[in-house]
Short mmCIF file of C-alpha atoms in Angstrom, two decimals:
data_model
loop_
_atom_site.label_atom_id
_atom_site.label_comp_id
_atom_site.label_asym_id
_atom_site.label_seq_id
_atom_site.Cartn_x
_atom_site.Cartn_y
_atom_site.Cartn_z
CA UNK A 248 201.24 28.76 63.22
CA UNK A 249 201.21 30.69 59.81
CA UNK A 250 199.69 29.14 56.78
CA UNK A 251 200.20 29.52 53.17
CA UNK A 252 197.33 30.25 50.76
CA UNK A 253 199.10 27.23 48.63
CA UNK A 254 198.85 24.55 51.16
CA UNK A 255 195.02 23.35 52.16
CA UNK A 256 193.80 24.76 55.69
CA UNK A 257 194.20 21.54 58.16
CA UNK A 258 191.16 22.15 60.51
CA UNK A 259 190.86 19.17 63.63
CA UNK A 260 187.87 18.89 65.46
CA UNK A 261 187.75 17.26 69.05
CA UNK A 262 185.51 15.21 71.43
CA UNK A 263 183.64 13.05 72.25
CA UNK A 264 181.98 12.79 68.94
CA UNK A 265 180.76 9.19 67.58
CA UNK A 266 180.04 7.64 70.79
CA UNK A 267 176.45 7.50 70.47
CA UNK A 268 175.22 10.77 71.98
CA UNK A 269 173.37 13.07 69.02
CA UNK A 270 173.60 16.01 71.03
CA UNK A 271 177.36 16.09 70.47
CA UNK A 272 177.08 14.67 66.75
CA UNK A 273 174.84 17.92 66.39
CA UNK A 274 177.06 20.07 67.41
CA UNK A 275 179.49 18.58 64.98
CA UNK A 276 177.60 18.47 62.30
CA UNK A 277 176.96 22.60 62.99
CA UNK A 278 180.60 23.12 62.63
CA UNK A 279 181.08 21.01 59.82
CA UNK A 280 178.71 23.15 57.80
CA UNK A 281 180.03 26.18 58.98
CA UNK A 282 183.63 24.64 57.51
CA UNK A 283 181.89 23.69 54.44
CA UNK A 284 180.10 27.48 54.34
CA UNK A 285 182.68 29.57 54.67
CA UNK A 286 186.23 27.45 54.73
CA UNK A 287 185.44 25.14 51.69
CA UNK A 288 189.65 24.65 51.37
CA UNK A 289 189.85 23.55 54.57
CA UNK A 290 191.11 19.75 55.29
CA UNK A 291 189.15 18.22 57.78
CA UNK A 292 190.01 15.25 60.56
CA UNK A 293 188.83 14.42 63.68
CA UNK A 294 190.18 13.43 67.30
CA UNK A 295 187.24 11.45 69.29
CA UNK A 296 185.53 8.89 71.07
CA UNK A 297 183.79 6.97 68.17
CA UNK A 298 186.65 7.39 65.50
CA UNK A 299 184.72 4.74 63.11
CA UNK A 300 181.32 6.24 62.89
CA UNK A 301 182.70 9.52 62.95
CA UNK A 302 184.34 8.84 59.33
CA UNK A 303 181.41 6.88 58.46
CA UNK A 304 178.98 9.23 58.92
CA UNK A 305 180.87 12.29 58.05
CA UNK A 306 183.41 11.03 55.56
CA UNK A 307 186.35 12.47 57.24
CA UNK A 308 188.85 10.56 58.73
CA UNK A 309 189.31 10.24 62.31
CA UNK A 310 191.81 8.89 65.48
CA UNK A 311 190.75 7.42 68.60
CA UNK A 312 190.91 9.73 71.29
CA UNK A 313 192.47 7.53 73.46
CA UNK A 314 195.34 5.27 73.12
CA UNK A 315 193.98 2.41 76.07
CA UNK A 316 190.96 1.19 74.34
CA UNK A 317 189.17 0.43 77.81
CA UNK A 318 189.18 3.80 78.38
CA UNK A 319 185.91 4.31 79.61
CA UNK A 320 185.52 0.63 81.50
CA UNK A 321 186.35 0.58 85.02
CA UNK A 322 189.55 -1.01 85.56
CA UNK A 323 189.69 -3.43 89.03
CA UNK A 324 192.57 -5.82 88.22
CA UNK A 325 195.64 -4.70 88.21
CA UNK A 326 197.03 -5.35 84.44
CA UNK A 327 194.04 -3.42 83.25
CA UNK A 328 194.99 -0.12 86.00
CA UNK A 329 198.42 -0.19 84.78
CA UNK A 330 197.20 -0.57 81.33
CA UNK A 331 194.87 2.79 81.72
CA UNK A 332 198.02 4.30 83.54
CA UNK A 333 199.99 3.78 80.26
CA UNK A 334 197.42 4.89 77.80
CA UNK A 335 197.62 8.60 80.70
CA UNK A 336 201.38 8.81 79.49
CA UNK A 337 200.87 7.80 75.92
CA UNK A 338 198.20 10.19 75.16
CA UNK A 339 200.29 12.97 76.25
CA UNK A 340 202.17 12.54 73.22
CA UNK A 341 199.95 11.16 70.54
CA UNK A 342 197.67 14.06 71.27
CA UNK A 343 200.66 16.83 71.23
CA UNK A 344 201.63 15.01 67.77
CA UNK A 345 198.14 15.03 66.49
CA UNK A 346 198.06 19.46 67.30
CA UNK A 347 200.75 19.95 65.59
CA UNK A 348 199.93 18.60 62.44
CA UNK A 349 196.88 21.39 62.19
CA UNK A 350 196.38 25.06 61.45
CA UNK A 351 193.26 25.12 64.22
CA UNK A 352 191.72 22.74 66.55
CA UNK A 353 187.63 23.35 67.28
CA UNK A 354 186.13 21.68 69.96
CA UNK A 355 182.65 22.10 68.58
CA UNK A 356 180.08 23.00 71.67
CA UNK A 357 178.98 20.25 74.07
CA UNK A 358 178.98 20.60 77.60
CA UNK A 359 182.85 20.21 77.50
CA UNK A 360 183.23 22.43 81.04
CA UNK A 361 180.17 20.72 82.81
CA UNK A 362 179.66 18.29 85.56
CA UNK A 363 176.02 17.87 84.94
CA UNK A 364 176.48 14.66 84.55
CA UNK A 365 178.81 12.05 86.19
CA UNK A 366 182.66 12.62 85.18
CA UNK A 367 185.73 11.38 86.38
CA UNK A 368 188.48 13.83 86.20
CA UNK A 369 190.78 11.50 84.35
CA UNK A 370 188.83 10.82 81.71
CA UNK A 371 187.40 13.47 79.29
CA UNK A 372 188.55 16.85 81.23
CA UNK A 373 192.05 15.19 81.21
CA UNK A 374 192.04 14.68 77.56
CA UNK A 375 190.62 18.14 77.38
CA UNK A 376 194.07 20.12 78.88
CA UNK A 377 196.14 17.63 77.16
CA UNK A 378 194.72 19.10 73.76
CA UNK A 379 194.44 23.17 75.03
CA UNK A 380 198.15 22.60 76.48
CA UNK A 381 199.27 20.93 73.11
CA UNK A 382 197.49 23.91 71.37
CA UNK A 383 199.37 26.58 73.42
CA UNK A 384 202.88 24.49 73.30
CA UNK A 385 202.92 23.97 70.00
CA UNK A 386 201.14 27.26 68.53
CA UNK A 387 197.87 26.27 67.35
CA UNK A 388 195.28 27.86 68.40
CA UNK A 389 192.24 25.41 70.04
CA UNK A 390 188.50 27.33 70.08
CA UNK A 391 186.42 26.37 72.73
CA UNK A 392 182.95 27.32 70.13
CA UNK A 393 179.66 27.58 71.66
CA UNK A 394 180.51 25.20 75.37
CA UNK A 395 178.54 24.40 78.20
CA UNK A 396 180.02 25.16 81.63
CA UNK A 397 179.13 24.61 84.84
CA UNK A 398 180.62 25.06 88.35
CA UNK A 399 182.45 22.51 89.39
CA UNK A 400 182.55 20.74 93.32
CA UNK A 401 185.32 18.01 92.62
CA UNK A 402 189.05 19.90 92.95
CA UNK A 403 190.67 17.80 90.40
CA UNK A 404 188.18 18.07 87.80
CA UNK A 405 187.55 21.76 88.70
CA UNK A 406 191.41 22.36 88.17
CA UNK A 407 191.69 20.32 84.63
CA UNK A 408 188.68 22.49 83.20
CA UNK A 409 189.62 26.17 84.52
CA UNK A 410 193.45 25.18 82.95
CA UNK A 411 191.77 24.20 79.55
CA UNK A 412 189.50 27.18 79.37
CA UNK A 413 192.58 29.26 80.26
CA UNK A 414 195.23 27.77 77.85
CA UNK A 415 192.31 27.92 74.54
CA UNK A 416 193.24 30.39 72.31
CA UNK A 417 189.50 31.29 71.61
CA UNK A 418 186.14 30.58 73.41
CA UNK A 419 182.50 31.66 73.68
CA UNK A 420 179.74 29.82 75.68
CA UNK A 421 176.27 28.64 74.77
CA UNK A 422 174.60 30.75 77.70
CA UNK A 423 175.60 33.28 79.98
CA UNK A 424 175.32 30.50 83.04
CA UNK A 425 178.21 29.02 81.65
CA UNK A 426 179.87 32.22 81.11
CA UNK A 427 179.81 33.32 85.09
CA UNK A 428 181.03 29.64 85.95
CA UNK A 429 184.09 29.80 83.89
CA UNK A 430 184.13 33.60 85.57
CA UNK A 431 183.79 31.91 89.03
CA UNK A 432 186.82 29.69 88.61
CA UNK A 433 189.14 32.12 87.92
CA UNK A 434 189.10 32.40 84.26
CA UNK A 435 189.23 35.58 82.56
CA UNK A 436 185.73 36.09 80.17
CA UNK A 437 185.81 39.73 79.66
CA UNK A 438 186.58 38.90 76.26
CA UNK A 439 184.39 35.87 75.71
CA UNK A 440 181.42 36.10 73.83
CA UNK A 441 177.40 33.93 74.62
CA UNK A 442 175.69 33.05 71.13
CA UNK A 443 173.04 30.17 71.01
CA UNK A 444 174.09 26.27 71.14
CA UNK A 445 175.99 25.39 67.73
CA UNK A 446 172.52 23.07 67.01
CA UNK A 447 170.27 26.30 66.26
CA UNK A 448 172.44 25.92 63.37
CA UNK A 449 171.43 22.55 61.47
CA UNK A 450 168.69 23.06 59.33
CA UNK A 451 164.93 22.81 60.34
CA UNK A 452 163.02 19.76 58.59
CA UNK A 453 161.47 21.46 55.93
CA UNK A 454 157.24 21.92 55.90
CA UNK A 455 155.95 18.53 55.31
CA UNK A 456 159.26 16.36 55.84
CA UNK A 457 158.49 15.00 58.99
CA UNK A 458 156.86 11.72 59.03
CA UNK A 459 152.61 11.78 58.94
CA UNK A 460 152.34 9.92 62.62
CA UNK A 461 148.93 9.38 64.23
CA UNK A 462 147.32 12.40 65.49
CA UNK A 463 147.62 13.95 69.08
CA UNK A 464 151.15 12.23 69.17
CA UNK A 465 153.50 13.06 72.14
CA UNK A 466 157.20 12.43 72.05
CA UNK A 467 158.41 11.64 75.43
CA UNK A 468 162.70 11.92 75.27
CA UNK A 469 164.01 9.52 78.27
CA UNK A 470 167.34 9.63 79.73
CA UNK A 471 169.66 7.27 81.83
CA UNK A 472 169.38 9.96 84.08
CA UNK A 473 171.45 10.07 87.88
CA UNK A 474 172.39 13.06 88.74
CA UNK A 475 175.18 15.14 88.75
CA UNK A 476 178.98 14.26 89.46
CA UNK A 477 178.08 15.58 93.13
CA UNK A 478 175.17 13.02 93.34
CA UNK A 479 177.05 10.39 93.26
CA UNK A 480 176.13 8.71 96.75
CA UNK A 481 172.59 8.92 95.83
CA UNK A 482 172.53 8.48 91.86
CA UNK A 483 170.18 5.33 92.28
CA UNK A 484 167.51 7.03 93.96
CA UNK A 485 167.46 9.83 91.62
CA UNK A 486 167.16 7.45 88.57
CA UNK A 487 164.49 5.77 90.65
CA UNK A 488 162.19 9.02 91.00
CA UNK A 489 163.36 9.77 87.77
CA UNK A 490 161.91 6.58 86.18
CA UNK A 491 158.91 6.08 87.93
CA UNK A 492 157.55 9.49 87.46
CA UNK A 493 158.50 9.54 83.81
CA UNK A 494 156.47 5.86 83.28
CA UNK A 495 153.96 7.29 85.30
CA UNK A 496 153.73 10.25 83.10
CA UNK A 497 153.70 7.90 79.68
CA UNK A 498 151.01 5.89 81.57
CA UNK A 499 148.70 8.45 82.18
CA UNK A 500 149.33 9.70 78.51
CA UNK A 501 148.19 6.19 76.92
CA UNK A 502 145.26 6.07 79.32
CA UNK A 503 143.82 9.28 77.91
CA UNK A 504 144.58 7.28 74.21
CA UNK A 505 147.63 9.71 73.09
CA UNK A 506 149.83 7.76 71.11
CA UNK A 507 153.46 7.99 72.75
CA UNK A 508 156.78 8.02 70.89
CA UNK A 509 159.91 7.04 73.22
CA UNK A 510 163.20 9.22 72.29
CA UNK A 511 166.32 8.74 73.56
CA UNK A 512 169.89 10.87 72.82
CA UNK A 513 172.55 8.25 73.47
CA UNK A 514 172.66 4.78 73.08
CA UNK A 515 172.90 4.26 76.92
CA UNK A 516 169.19 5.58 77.51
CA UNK A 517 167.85 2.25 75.72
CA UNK A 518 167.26 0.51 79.42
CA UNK A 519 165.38 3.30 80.19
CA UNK A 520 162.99 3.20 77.28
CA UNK A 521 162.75 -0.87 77.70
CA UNK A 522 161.68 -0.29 81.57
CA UNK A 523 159.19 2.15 80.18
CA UNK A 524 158.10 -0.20 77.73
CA UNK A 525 157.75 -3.21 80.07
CA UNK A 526 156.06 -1.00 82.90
CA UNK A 527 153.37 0.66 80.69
CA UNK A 528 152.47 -2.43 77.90
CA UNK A 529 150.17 -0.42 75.77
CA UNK A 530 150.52 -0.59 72.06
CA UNK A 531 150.09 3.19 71.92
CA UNK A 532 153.58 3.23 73.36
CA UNK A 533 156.47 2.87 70.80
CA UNK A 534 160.36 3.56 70.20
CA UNK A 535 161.59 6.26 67.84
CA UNK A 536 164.26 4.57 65.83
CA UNK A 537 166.75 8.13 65.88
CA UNK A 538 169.74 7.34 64.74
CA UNK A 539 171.02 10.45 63.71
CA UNK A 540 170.22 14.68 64.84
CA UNK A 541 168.14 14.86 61.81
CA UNK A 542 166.06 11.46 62.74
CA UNK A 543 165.47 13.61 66.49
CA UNK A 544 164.21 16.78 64.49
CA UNK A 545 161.88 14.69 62.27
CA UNK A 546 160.61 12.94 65.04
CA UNK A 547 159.80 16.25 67.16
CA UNK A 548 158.58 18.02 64.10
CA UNK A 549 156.05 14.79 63.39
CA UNK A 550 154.82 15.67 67.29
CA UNK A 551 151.43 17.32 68.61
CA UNK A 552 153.82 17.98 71.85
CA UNK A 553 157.83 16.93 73.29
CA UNK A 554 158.38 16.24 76.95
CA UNK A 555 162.34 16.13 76.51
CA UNK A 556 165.00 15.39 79.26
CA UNK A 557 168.63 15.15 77.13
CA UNK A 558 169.33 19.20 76.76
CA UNK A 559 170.21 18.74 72.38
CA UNK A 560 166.82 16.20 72.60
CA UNK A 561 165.16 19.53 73.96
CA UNK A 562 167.25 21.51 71.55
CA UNK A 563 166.22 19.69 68.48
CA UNK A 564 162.70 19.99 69.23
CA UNK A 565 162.49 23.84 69.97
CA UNK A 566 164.56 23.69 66.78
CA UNK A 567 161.17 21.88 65.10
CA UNK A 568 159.14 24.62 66.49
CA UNK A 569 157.08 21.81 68.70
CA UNK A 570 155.98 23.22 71.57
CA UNK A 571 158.55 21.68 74.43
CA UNK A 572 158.15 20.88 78.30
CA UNK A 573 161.67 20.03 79.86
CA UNK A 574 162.33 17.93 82.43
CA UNK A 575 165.44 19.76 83.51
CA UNK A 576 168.12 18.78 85.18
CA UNK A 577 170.53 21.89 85.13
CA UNK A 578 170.44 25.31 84.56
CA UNK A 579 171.39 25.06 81.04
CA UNK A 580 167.84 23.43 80.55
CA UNK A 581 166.03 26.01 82.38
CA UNK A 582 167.89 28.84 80.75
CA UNK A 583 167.01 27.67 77.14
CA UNK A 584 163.37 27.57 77.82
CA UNK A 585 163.89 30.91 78.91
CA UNK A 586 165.40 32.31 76.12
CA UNK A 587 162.87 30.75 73.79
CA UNK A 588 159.67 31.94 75.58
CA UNK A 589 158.91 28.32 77.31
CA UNK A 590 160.22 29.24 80.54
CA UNK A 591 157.09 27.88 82.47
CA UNK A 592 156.99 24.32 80.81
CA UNK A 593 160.52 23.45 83.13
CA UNK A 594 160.14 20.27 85.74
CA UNK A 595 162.63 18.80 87.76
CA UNK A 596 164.13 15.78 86.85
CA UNK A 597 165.27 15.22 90.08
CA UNK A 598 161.44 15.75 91.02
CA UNK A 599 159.43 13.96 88.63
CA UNK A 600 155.31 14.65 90.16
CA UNK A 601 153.73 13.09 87.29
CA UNK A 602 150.32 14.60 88.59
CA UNK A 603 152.08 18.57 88.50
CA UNK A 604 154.13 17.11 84.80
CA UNK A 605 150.10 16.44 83.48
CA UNK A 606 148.66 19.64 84.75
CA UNK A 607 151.89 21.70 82.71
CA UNK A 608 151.67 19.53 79.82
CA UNK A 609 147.72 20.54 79.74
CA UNK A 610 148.88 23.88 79.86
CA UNK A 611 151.48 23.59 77.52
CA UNK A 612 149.16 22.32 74.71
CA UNK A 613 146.22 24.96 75.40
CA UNK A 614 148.53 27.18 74.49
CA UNK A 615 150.01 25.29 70.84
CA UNK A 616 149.18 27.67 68.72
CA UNK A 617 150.53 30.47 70.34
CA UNK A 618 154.19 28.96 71.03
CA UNK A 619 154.40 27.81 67.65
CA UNK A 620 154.49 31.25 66.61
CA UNK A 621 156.83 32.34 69.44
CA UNK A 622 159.25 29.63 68.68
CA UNK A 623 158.92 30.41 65.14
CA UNK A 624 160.16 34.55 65.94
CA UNK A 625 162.87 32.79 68.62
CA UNK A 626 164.40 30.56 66.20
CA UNK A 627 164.67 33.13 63.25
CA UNK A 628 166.80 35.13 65.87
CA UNK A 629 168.85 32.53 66.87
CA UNK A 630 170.10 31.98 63.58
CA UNK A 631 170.97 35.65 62.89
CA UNK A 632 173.11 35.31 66.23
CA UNK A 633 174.64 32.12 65.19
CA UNK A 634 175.62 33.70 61.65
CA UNK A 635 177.42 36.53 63.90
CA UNK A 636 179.25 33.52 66.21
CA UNK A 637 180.10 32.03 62.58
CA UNK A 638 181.71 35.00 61.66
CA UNK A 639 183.21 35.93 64.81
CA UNK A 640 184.75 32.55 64.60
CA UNK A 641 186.48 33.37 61.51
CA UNK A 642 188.37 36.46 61.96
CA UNK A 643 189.80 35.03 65.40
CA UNK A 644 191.13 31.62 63.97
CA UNK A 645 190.90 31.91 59.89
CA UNK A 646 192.29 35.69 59.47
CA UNK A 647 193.31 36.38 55.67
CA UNK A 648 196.48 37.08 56.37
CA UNK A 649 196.94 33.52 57.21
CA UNK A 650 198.18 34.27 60.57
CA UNK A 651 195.99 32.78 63.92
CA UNK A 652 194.93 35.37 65.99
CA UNK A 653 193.20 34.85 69.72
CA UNK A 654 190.57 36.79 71.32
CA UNK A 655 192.18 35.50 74.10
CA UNK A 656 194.63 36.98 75.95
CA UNK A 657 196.67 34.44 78.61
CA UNK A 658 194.51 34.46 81.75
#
């Protein structure tokens, strides 16, 4: 698609943005700065989950990603099946329509080419190929910027993802995990590039920002956590281990008199933090109101300490420069500690010992001064990397001749 320096750049962004996970508002917010940076002409709009709060807390205007508003309820009866059926065949052309009208379509991070978590394959990764295969149809190139991959056990959903990665005119991964899984299915990376995750971006809260909270604070970040899409069978008794250790963990914390901030990363985590709650009853033990990315960075920031579960929760608060422990439950966790000198403070969520997560933590805090500088030196370089993503970004999909290259060639 060409574009004339007379008519406004028409930039979409894509997924599942406004639905009440920060981690993915973060990564939006990255790329909207980046837009704002170095594409001020551009014309932003959005096609997403939350289509409401993405306008009203962005200011740019936005269309449901999905036609069947009960998108994401299960459907039993069988109006409501044939209903979701429909809203299958409509999307196909509302989101072919909505492609066209751009110059370039970002999907901005996320763990768009993961199964970390449960997903069905006619949900999201659907939605996914219907916007790469609209991209390559129509002309306009779709970047895949900064994603999360993983490999993938289900056949349907491993088929959907490998035909999006292949059809996007541009991609690079947040780690080189992701990288090799793409590799693994069958899509051609030699071209693709790793930076950091597109939330190294946002700004750090600046010296002194963060709210003055009582001292030796420890923000605990809880998840609605049951495994992967290939735990299905035995998701409750993961989010049973899960919970008790984690409440047994806060427990122990209020015992010793630490006060304890509760932090969750999507709205659907808030059962978790009330079970805490109603488990551990001590009035050292209170909810983080976070309604935004930058509420998670002030909270982390305002911390002695973060024990975080949700990967952009854990993100946000190496961000802070707080010294982290992760309770991990994929590699993408476990690689980031890595890469910013924590690799030690990892624990399995699947695993939770809240004994072995007190002896770390101990650890973790003897040595506060120390990773504070360390995360300081790691997060200076992860900028410098994201500036060269940034500009990377640029040349493939905003060339000056007006004309969208790919980095991509067809795989």
């Amino acid at each position: 698609m060409t574009h004339s320096s007379e008519v406004p750049l028409r930039v979409g962004v894509f997924g599942l943005l406004g639905s009440g996970n920060l981690g993915n508002d973060a990564s939006l917010e990255a790329v909207l700065g980046f837009l704002r940076a170095r594409h001020p002409e551009a014309v932003v709009d959005a096609l997403c989950g939350g289509a409401e709060a993405v306008t009203g807390r962005y200011g740019i205007p936005a269309t449901r990603l999905h036609w069947y508003r009960g998108e994401y309820r299960t459907a039993s009866r069988a109006g409501r099946i044939a209903a979701k059926g429909l809203g299958k065949f409509v999307d196909v052309f509302r989101t072919a329509a909505w492609v066209r009208r751009h110059d370039v379509v970002i999907v901005p991070g996320m763990g768009v080419l993961e199964t970390t978590l449960p997903l069905r394959p006619w949900g999201f990764p659907y939605a996914l190929f219907l916007l790469c295969a609209s991209g390559r149809l129509s002309g306009t190139p779709v970047g895949l910027v900064g994603v999360g991959a993983s490999a993938i056990g289900d056949r349907p959903t491993r088929t959907l993802m490998r035909w999006s990665a292949r059809l996007a005119a541009y991609r690079s991964f947040r780690d080189a995990p992701s990288r090799d899984a793409m590799r693994a299915m069958g899509v051609d990376t030699a071209r693709d590039e790793v930076h950091p995750d597109l939330v190294f971006a946002l700004p750090a809260p600046p010296a002194g920002a963060a709210p003055a909270g009582p001292p030796g604070t420890v923000c605990v970040g809880v998840m609605a956590f049951h495994g992967s899409n290939e735990d299905r069978a035995r998701a409750g008794e993961i989010h049973r281990r899960y919970l008790d250790g984690t409440t047994r963990f806060v427990r122990a914390l209020a015992g010793d008199g630490r006060p304890v901030r509760l932090l969750i990363g999507d709205a659907c985590d808030e059962p978790v933090v009330a079970a805490i709650l109603a488990a551990v009853d001590s009035p050292l033990v209170t909810v983080a109101a976070a309604a935004s990315p930058a509420d998670v960075m002030r909270e982390t920031a305002a911390a002695d300490a973060v024990v975080a579960t949700r990967f952009h929760n854990l993100v946000c608060a190496l961000k802070a420069g707080t010294p982290t422990l992760a309770l991990s439950y994929a590699a993408k966790s476990d690689t980031l500690m890595s890469r910013m000198g924590l690799a030690p403070y990892c624990h399995p969520a699947r695993e939770v010992d809240a004994e072995r997560l007190l002896t770390q933590f101990r650890e973790l805090e003897r040595r506060s001064p120390e990773l504070r500088r360390i995360l300081a030196e790691r997060n200076l370089a992860m900028t410098r990397l994201l500036d060269q993503q940034f500009t990377t970004l640029t040349t493939a999909l905003f060339p000056a001749d007006g004309r969208a290259h790919s980095l991509q060639e067809t795989s």
